[in-house]
XYZ file of C-alpha atoms in Angstrom:
658
model
C 134.217 65.414 57.289
C 136.076 62.108 56.799
C 134.964 59.275 54.557
C 137.295 56.766 56.260
C 139.079 57.242 59.598
C 141.681 55.088 61.341
C 141.889 55.894 65.056
C 144.693 54.522 67.240
C 145.320 51.938 64.523
C 148.020 49.331 64.931
C 149.087 46.348 62.845
C 151.814 43.769 63.448
C 153.397 41.307 61.040
C 154.914 38.559 63.144
C 157.571 40.156 65.357
C 157.560 43.339 63.288
C 155.269 46.329 63.841
C 154.039 47.807 60.563
C 152.369 50.824 62.188
C 151.029 51.734 65.611
C 148.903 54.515 67.112
C 148.038 55.687 63.605
C 145.529 58.492 63.071
C 144.569 58.738 59.405
C 141.559 60.465 57.851
C 140.537 60.240 54.188
C 138.269 63.121 53.229
C 136.260 63.963 50.100
C 138.448 64.741 47.058
C 141.462 63.427 48.997
C 144.695 62.990 47.013
C 146.881 60.920 49.336
C 150.110 59.121 48.460
C 151.569 56.335 50.627
C 155.338 55.851 50.419
C 157.878 53.821 52.341
C 160.322 50.922 51.977
C 159.186 47.587 50.573
C 157.637 45.543 53.362
C 156.862 48.601 55.512
C 153.111 48.003 55.281
C 151.791 50.244 52.489
C 149.744 47.506 50.810
C 148.517 46.298 54.207
C 147.416 49.840 55.079
C 145.461 50.029 51.800
C 143.693 46.764 52.639
C 142.899 48.095 56.131
C 141.383 51.239 54.582
C 139.336 49.025 52.242
C 138.078 46.939 55.179
C 139.693 43.757 53.850
C 142.331 43.477 56.589
C 141.532 43.636 60.325
C 143.431 45.877 62.716
C 145.289 44.449 65.716
C 144.605 47.650 67.671
C 142.396 50.705 67.228
C 139.424 51.009 64.919
C 138.351 51.817 61.381
C 135.358 54.137 61.010
C 133.317 54.702 57.870
C 129.749 54.568 56.629
C 128.646 50.998 55.811
C 127.170 52.316 52.551
C 130.454 53.940 51.446
C 131.525 52.731 47.998
C 135.229 51.798 48.286
C 137.185 50.074 45.492
C 140.686 48.610 45.968
C 143.045 47.698 43.130
C 145.209 45.056 44.792
C 148.525 43.779 43.442
C 146.919 40.330 43.152
C 143.371 41.210 42.005
C 140.581 38.651 42.244
C 138.703 38.417 38.939
C 136.091 36.011 37.597
C 138.034 33.765 35.166
C 134.852 32.699 33.336
C 133.885 36.235 32.259
C 135.114 37.937 29.129
C 137.243 41.067 29.505
C 134.334 43.358 28.580
C 131.919 41.527 30.915
C 134.361 41.787 33.845
C 134.797 45.543 33.447
C 131.105 46.111 32.679
C 130.183 44.271 35.919
C 132.142 46.894 37.873
C 129.693 49.604 36.756
C 128.204 49.870 40.258
C 125.273 52.277 40.470
C 125.259 52.858 36.719
C 124.954 49.125 36.036
C 122.121 48.805 38.580
C 120.292 51.689 36.917
C 120.678 50.069 33.486
C 119.208 46.836 34.852
C 116.388 48.707 36.582
C 115.633 50.592 33.353
C 115.500 47.338 31.389
C 113.128 45.724 33.931
C 110.853 48.777 34.021
C 110.789 48.971 30.215
C 109.739 45.319 29.981
C 107.079 45.789 32.677
C 105.722 48.904 30.955
C 105.564 47.084 27.611
C 103.388 44.457 29.280
C 101.203 47.109 30.990
C 101.367 50.315 28.873
C 98.661 52.107 30.869
C 100.399 51.890 34.259
C 101.035 55.419 35.519
C 103.103 54.056 38.437
C 105.483 52.226 36.095
C 105.650 55.287 33.829
C 106.552 57.523 36.785
C 109.181 55.061 38.014
C 110.681 54.852 34.525
C 110.825 58.667 34.297
C 112.583 58.885 37.664
C 115.015 56.157 36.566
C 115.756 58.074 33.359
C 116.548 61.199 35.372
C 118.947 59.298 37.650
C 120.592 57.716 34.619
C 121.038 61.117 33.013
C 122.577 62.556 36.184
C 125.256 59.829 36.434
C 125.594 59.255 32.657
C 124.640 55.585 32.977
C 123.816 55.441 29.255
C 127.520 55.703 28.465
C 128.655 52.810 30.688
C 129.596 50.430 27.879
C 131.247 53.191 25.886
C 133.290 54.124 28.980
C 134.287 50.461 29.476
C 135.553 50.228 25.922
C 137.365 53.565 26.077
C 139.171 52.741 29.345
C 140.196 49.316 28.056
C 141.443 50.845 24.803
C 143.474 53.472 26.654
C 145.047 50.823 28.893
C 146.147 48.768 25.895
C 143.591 45.933 25.991
C 140.764 47.319 23.873
C 139.508 46.396 20.429
C 142.905 46.903 18.780
C 144.495 44.253 21.023
C 141.744 41.751 20.250
C 141.148 40.899 23.905
C 137.607 42.133 24.614
C 136.042 38.736 23.930
C 138.771 36.688 25.645
C 138.069 34.958 28.973
C 139.848 36.586 31.905
C 141.267 33.209 32.925
C 143.135 32.985 29.592
C 144.994 36.286 30.055
C 148.584 36.849 31.148
C 149.276 38.333 34.565
C 149.957 41.799 33.148
C 146.736 41.847 31.150
C 144.731 40.711 34.183
C 146.203 43.624 36.134
C 145.133 46.032 33.384
C 141.609 44.554 33.340
C 141.410 44.986 37.137
C 142.581 48.606 36.818
C 139.978 49.275 34.107
C 137.246 47.800 36.342
C 138.357 49.987 39.273
C 138.235 53.148 37.130
C 134.866 52.322 35.536
C 133.351 51.736 39.000
C 133.847 55.461 39.818
C 133.699 54.841 43.598
C 133.624 57.415 46.376
C 137.047 56.189 47.543
C 139.563 54.673 45.098
C 142.564 52.792 46.536
C 145.266 51.989 43.978
C 148.274 49.751 44.674
C 150.943 50.193 41.951
C 148.471 51.003 39.139
C 151.199 51.805 36.588
C 152.700 48.293 36.602
C 152.371 46.784 33.090
C 151.265 50.113 31.546
C 153.231 51.747 28.744
C 154.124 55.451 28.752
C 150.967 56.504 26.891
C 148.824 54.516 29.313
C 150.487 56.175 32.306
C 149.966 59.649 30.802
C 146.286 58.878 30.214
C 145.868 57.469 33.741
C 147.381 60.631 35.197
C 144.832 62.766 33.358
C 141.984 60.470 34.453
C 143.028 60.712 38.122
C 143.239 64.504 37.828
C 139.590 64.552 36.755
C 138.387 61.907 39.219
C 135.780 63.410 41.561
C 136.172 60.921 44.440
C 138.900 60.428 47.056
C 142.142 58.758 45.997
C 144.768 56.892 48.036
C 147.741 55.859 45.918
C 150.758 53.573 46.297
C 153.098 53.906 43.312
C 156.770 53.888 42.380
C 156.071 56.344 39.511
C 157.407 59.554 41.016
C 156.064 61.807 38.253
C 152.566 60.436 38.889
C 153.038 60.740 42.650
C 154.255 64.311 42.323
C 151.535 65.509 39.939
C 148.478 63.778 41.427
C 148.910 63.782 45.229
C 148.364 66.665 47.627
C 149.326 64.829 50.821
C 151.971 62.180 51.556
C 152.030 59.618 54.380
C 155.441 57.990 54.927
C 155.127 54.471 56.363
C 158.412 53.333 57.905
C 159.905 52.030 61.149
C 156.486 51.227 62.577
C 155.251 54.792 62.092
C 153.063 56.586 59.571
C 154.022 60.277 59.336
C 151.882 62.732 57.337
C 153.268 65.534 55.143
C 151.134 68.186 53.476
C 151.941 68.746 49.813
C 153.026 66.623 46.864
C 156.098 64.401 46.477
C 158.475 67.298 45.762
C 157.328 69.054 48.939
C 157.766 65.806 50.880
C 161.381 65.500 49.661
C 162.122 69.050 50.840
C 160.565 68.387 54.258
C 162.426 65.089 54.675
C 165.742 66.743 53.787
C 165.082 69.390 56.442
C 164.125 66.720 59.008
C 167.213 64.623 58.340
C 169.453 67.674 58.655
C 167.725 68.552 61.938
C 168.079 64.951 63.209
C 171.783 64.946 62.381
C 172.240 68.298 64.134
C 170.329 67.026 67.194
C 172.413 63.844 67.260
C 175.638 65.856 67.062
C 174.415 68.161 69.841
C 173.477 65.160 71.993
C 176.887 63.538 71.498
C 178.619 66.831 72.446
C 176.549 67.178 75.617
C 177.243 63.561 76.604
C 180.997 64.036 76.029
C 180.988 67.115 78.280
C 179.085 65.305 81.022
C 181.430 62.299 80.857
C 184.458 64.594 80.989
C 183.028 66.206 84.140
C 182.395 62.744 85.594
C 186.049 61.794 85.135
C 187.366 64.874 87.028
C 187.575 63.094 90.391
C 185.806 62.384 93.665
C 184.413 65.924 93.933
C 182.223 65.194 90.955
C 180.567 62.400 92.915
C 179.426 64.436 95.911
C 175.842 64.147 97.070
C 175.140 67.642 95.784
C 175.709 66.359 92.231
C 173.438 63.302 92.491
C 170.921 64.835 90.042
C 173.669 65.402 87.487
C 174.840 61.787 87.787
C 171.286 60.605 87.206
C 171.043 62.795 84.115
C 174.265 61.273 82.702
C 172.927 57.772 83.297
C 169.665 58.692 81.568
C 171.569 60.103 78.577
C 173.490 56.842 78.297
C 170.357 54.706 78.448
C 168.246 56.834 76.096
C 170.205 57.488 72.898
C 168.618 59.744 70.272
C 166.213 58.312 67.719
C 168.109 56.040 65.370
C 168.518 57.099 61.795
C 166.737 54.697 59.432
C 168.708 52.030 57.605
C 170.248 53.224 54.365
C 170.269 50.945 51.346
C 173.766 50.765 49.860
C 174.429 49.586 46.317
C 178.184 50.091 45.988
C 179.589 49.134 42.607
C 181.033 45.625 42.307
C 181.517 45.589 38.519
C 184.573 43.861 37.046
C 186.627 45.390 34.212
C 184.983 45.508 30.792
C 187.010 45.592 27.574
C 186.526 47.958 24.660
C 183.684 45.931 23.176
C 180.520 45.037 25.099
C 177.848 43.817 22.629
C 177.837 43.841 18.841
C 174.628 43.417 16.810
C 174.569 43.228 13.016
C 171.408 42.839 10.928
C 169.601 41.476 13.971
C 165.983 40.300 13.605
C 163.719 39.152 16.424
C 160.405 37.332 15.949
C 157.565 36.675 18.354
C 157.430 33.065 19.566
C 154.361 30.972 18.802
C 153.604 30.746 22.530
C 153.325 34.503 22.839
C 150.031 35.611 24.331
C 147.999 38.617 23.232
C 149.125 41.867 24.761
C 152.849 41.331 24.317
C 153.650 38.965 27.181
C 155.253 35.699 26.251
C 156.066 32.387 27.781
C 159.623 31.110 28.140
C 161.184 30.320 24.769
C 164.354 28.307 24.358
C 166.882 28.782 21.606
C 165.523 25.850 19.620
C 161.842 26.779 19.774
C 159.896 27.535 16.583
C 159.075 31.116 15.748
C 155.919 32.701 14.514
C 155.901 34.699 11.310
C 155.393 38.046 13.053
C 158.633 40.028 13.146
C 159.109 42.273 16.168
C 162.429 43.756 15.049
C 164.421 43.615 11.831
C 167.777 44.781 10.491
C 169.136 46.198 13.772
C 172.856 46.956 13.864
C 174.723 48.659 16.710
C 177.957 48.290 18.683
C 177.269 48.801 22.398
C 180.180 50.442 24.192
C 181.173 50.027 27.887
C 179.948 53.579 28.592
C 176.514 53.197 26.998
C 173.427 54.134 29.051
C 170.564 53.223 26.724
C 166.802 53.238 27.291
C 164.554 51.099 25.069
C 160.999 52.420 24.784
C 157.794 51.665 22.918
C 154.217 50.454 23.506
C 153.487 47.121 25.158
C 153.986 44.133 22.872
C 156.389 45.663 20.335
C 159.322 43.453 21.374
C 161.353 45.303 24.032
C 161.598 42.356 26.432
C 162.143 39.970 23.510
C 165.178 42.008 22.431
C 166.661 41.796 25.945
C 165.939 38.045 25.978
C 167.940 37.684 22.758
C 170.855 39.728 24.126
C 170.807 37.660 27.330
C 170.881 34.421 25.328
C 167.440 33.239 26.400
C 166.176 33.407 22.824
C 167.839 33.029 19.462
C 167.546 35.766 16.827
C 165.777 34.690 13.642
C 168.358 36.545 11.538
C 171.557 38.502 11.926
C 174.482 38.203 14.305
C 174.908 39.004 18.015
C 178.252 38.766 19.818
C 179.281 39.532 23.394
C 182.746 40.809 24.246
C 185.263 38.369 25.725
C 185.215 40.109 29.134
C 181.437 40.557 29.398
C 179.787 39.376 32.622
C 176.074 39.940 32.021
C 173.282 40.253 34.606
C 169.611 40.330 33.560
C 167.132 41.865 36.023
C 163.905 40.841 34.291
C 160.227 41.185 35.193
C 159.930 37.668 36.592
C 161.967 37.724 39.806
C 159.017 36.146 41.624
C 159.137 33.218 39.185
C 162.900 32.821 39.598
C 162.504 32.688 43.384
C 159.383 30.508 43.344
C 161.345 27.266 43.621
C 163.215 28.756 46.569
C 160.110 29.962 48.421
C 160.813 27.844 51.508
C 164.539 28.531 51.512
C 166.049 31.161 53.790
C 166.808 34.594 52.376
C 170.535 34.273 53.100
C 170.722 30.882 51.354
C 169.483 32.442 48.101
C 172.426 34.871 48.148
C 174.927 32.206 49.242
C 174.060 30.287 46.058
C 175.802 33.057 44.103
C 178.752 33.820 46.427
C 179.651 33.628 50.096
C 181.789 36.775 50.063
C 182.087 39.756 47.709
C 184.487 42.698 47.393
C 182.644 46.045 47.394
C 184.746 49.184 46.871
C 187.831 47.398 48.166
C 186.085 46.001 51.262
C 185.272 42.299 51.513
C 181.727 41.657 52.724
C 180.039 38.437 53.750
C 176.671 37.488 52.282
C 175.026 38.572 55.555
C 176.735 41.986 55.496
C 175.710 42.512 51.873
C 172.105 41.664 52.747
C 172.218 44.240 55.550
C 173.231 46.847 52.967
C 170.098 45.838 51.054
C 167.984 46.486 54.189
C 167.596 42.843 55.196
C 168.392 42.784 58.955
C 169.891 39.581 60.453
C 166.527 38.394 61.816
C 164.902 38.669 58.381
C 167.815 36.926 56.637
C 166.803 33.618 58.215
C 163.139 33.883 57.231
C 161.833 31.950 54.215
C 161.579 33.814 50.900
C 157.816 33.171 50.944
C 157.476 35.627 53.847
C 158.826 38.533 51.776
C 156.636 41.116 50.045
C 156.761 41.443 46.251
C 159.082 44.454 46.482
C 161.368 42.702 48.974
C 161.684 39.716 46.611
C 162.648 42.090 43.804
C 165.268 43.659 46.071
C 166.603 40.209 47.017
C 166.830 39.258 43.333
C 168.753 42.484 42.634
C 171.143 41.706 45.511
C 171.749 38.201 44.164
C 172.569 39.567 40.700
C 174.940 42.288 41.884
C 176.927 39.943 44.136
C 178.126 38.282 40.905
C 179.886 41.567 39.925
C 178.451 42.039 36.397
C 179.762 44.646 33.946
C 176.729 44.624 31.595
C 173.283 45.181 33.117
C 170.006 44.433 31.325
C 167.114 45.933 33.294
C 163.559 45.057 32.218
C 161.026 47.257 34.036
C 163.307 47.510 37.104
C 160.993 49.976 38.853
C 158.082 47.516 39.175
C 157.368 46.858 42.876
C 160.453 48.701 44.146
C 159.861 51.539 46.612
C 160.879 55.093 45.723
C 163.807 55.092 48.180
C 165.298 51.930 46.636
C 164.823 53.436 43.162
C 166.742 56.555 44.194
C 169.643 54.456 45.479
C 169.564 52.282 42.326
C 169.772 55.433 40.197
C 172.834 56.591 42.169
C 174.376 53.130 41.755
C 173.922 53.306 37.973
C 175.596 56.739 37.960
C 178.758 55.123 39.374
C 178.441 51.740 37.619
C 181.457 50.986 35.431
C 179.816 49.107 32.606
C 177.112 49.048 29.934
C 173.450 49.491 30.934
C 170.351 48.725 28.819
C 167.017 49.690 30.369
C 163.486 48.818 29.267
C 161.135 51.012 31.283
C 157.981 53.097 31.158
C 159.059 54.987 34.298
C 159.705 58.522 33.038
C 161.576 59.669 36.151
C 163.887 56.632 36.113
C 164.691 57.047 32.399
C 165.453 60.734 32.870
C 167.913 59.899 35.667
C 169.704 56.919 34.122
C 169.951 57.075 30.310
C 171.450 59.477 27.781
C 170.331 57.699 24.604
C 167.049 56.078 23.547
C 166.130 53.372 21.068
C 162.465 53.795 20.119
C 160.496 50.921 18.564
C 158.643 52.049 15.449
C 157.238 49.767 12.746
C 159.604 46.894 13.550
C 162.726 49.053 13.664
C 164.678 50.892 16.354
C 165.054 54.645 15.905
C 167.960 56.205 17.777
C 167.514 59.396 19.780
C 170.266 61.239 21.671
C 168.947 62.408 25.042
C 166.711 61.257 27.881
C 162.974 60.650 27.936
C 161.944 64.250 28.683
C 164.002 65.479 25.714
C 162.320 62.823 23.551
C 158.867 64.012 24.678
C 159.791 67.638 23.915
C 160.820 66.640 20.400
C 157.571 64.714 19.893
C 155.541 67.695 21.080
C 157.484 70.029 18.806
C 156.855 67.715 15.838
C 153.143 67.545 16.691
C 152.993 71.349 16.853
C 154.778 71.665 13.500
C 152.461 69.105 11.916
C 149.399 70.920 13.229
C 150.734 74.201 11.843
C 151.323 72.616 8.409
C 147.811 71.152 8.359
C 146.324 74.478 9.434
C 148.164 76.207 6.603
C 147.001 73.642 4.026
C 144.101 75.723 2.597
C 146.377 78.720 2.102
C 148.996 76.543 0.455
C 146.395 75.091 -1.897
C 145.091 78.573 -2.787
C 148.601 79.833 -3.458
C 149.482 77.020 -5.839
C 148.442 78.946 -8.949
C 150.176 82.162 -7.893
C 153.390 83.156 -9.742
C 154.970 83.838 -6.346
C 154.651 80.174 -5.464
C 157.484 79.039 -7.761
C 159.756 76.367 -6.299
C 162.833 77.719 -4.591
C 164.976 74.595 -4.922
C 165.736 72.237 -7.745
C 164.224 69.193 -6.068
C 162.161 66.403 -7.615
C 158.797 67.667 -8.817
C 155.516 65.831 -8.326
C 154.530 63.531 -11.149
C 151.180 63.787 -12.929
C 149.938 60.755 -10.934
C 151.095 62.315 -7.624
C 149.321 65.581 -8.451
C 146.097 63.655 -8.969
C 146.691 61.761 -5.703
C 147.224 65.033 -3.813
C 144.048 66.528 -5.272
C 142.084 63.425 -4.266
C 143.404 63.635 -0.689
C 142.466 67.328 -0.444
C 138.992 66.467 -1.712
C 138.450 63.436 0.546
C 139.976 64.618 3.828
C 137.186 67.093 4.775
C 134.565 64.430 4.016
C 136.368 61.829 6.155
C 136.736 64.319 9.005
C 132.983 64.947 8.867
C 132.324 61.202 8.972
C 134.617 60.838 11.987
C 132.808 63.646 13.825
C 129.460 61.956 13.151
C 130.719 58.610 14.500
C 132.160 60.257 17.617
C 128.903 62.113 18.242
C 126.862 58.902 17.902
C 129.141 57.083 20.333
C 129.059 59.999 22.798
C 125.270 60.330 22.649
C 124.700 56.829 23.992
C 121.844 56.191 21.560
C 123.539 53.041 20.239
C 123.183 50.704 23.193
C 123.326 47.284 21.527
C 126.685 45.519 21.826
C 126.820 44.764 18.097
C 126.144 48.364 17.063
C 128.690 49.758 19.528
C 131.325 47.320 18.337
C 130.604 48.198 14.704
C 130.858 51.931 15.444
C 134.120 51.448 17.345
C 135.665 49.463 14.483
C 134.521 52.013 11.903
C 135.934 54.884 13.965
C 139.306 53.150 14.414
C 139.525 52.317 10.697
C 138.540 55.840 9.661
C 141.023 57.442 12.052
C 143.792 55.242 10.671
C 142.825 56.202 7.105
C 142.827 59.914 7.977
C 146.223 59.632 9.685
C 147.763 57.886 6.676
C 146.235 60.465 4.304
C 147.607 63.377 6.358
C 151.088 61.830 6.329
C 150.876 61.375 2.558
C 149.572 64.928 2.096
C 152.560 66.281 4.040
C 154.961 64.260 1.920
C 153.433 65.314 -1.427
C 152.771 68.953 -0.573
C 156.443 69.555 0.284
C 157.440 68.711 -3.308
C 157.095 71.273 -6.126
C 154.076 70.665 -8.356
């Protein structure tokens, strides 16, 4: 049984066919991933599935009562609502039941003896219990908190129209998840999420009971969530059973088979042409069928292999010193919006008092491949802005080497191209250079664009006609034509298709220069960096290794901490034992520290009990008033922070001899 079916579906975009003769069925509990080059039609196909985009050919079949929710890349939200109101309004059936319950309760209060109203209220209660409608507001707050825009970010009461683009995207994602539809269509849901948010989203999608169709550049998410892949490219949509890893294996087999078929075809054609050249005997009437076959082979070449994106290195020589930072401090500008996204800030602009980074010193070498990680809003992009010269540090010194040619691929390529929206694609590249030397071969701007999968016909289209991913690819092309030797990449995976990301990763492997990457894309970090700088409490902690190694260390530390906490009662009991004498001559706890440790051991169990009580009250749904829920949420957050600080202090004190 299919929830949505596309039968003989076709869609054109100007002179280009996005897909034709497509048969696609979305069934219950579907886990479908759409992949393909930027501009191939993935987002359009999602809108067709949602019923927002008409087909040029074929038909879309689904029940008119089917609940379908689409997270678009440009979501439409009500700017007058607050964040919490916007997400709460997406509650769907649960919200309708809450409203029905309120109306019935008011009617029953006015007519207490009505058995009809009492029966209707009982039935409403049962339906609310079955879909957990009582917990709608709690779910709204939890999803918003997990996506980085909850109570801690101070955004719940803000109007949607006041938010930055990234925060609006997160609000739209929260609304889509809270709606709990029968079919959920997500277009790049991980954009603007930090690593913790992506991990949480992955777990949520694993538990989601409806059907899911997903477009994403996050290959870990694609691999772990999907069970079927549809590749949209060259006007076709080809299905593959299995996850992303299985798709890669199948595609490798297909490409090898296509190459073998092409080689076999060329061999057969050579043999036939050699026979044709033997002389007049070969042209006798008895061989007319063979001549026709040769002509057919000439006219019908084998299926063309798809265009391959090429990012050959164009970097110029870099000296021994790339970037030197000493005692560097970076502050948030006054214009910075909540959630960590800021407006443009010139070197002379005033700074707010909030420090994002302080006392950072490091000499970047030409061979460095460094990833910068941390939650949204801690200052990662601000640090790159300072290195790129777009902002001034509030303290310290930053120097670039004499031979440095820096390129900054930031998150705002759409903004940079906005003033060129009506200009032709090729003109945007010609602004940087008309010709460029790539691996010893001189290429024109048009030839370079072809390597970036912009065919000649598309090169003379206006930039406004490009998709978001194609504009990002054009911006990348324009940067690389300038032959930089230091690359600053701020969320480079946003809106780029998985094929382009793979080629970019290979390019960075061969790039002769320094690379600094800010990214939440776990796969990309694993492939491109060998050292991490992690934001923590306004400082950068250095870690040798890629992102997976960093996660393993974090998990090991969490396991060790849990083991220490579990052993705490035994350690306390053993304090008075003669066998518990200190083994090393390290600093002993003072009298005041002993009293502090005893107080923590006395208070921690009580605080844990209080936290459990708050969590149970929130989970029960008995506190339905906004004010009470907000009070409980604040109390729980404050108590959790107090418990965390006490546990850290207990670990520190308990490791010292008494």
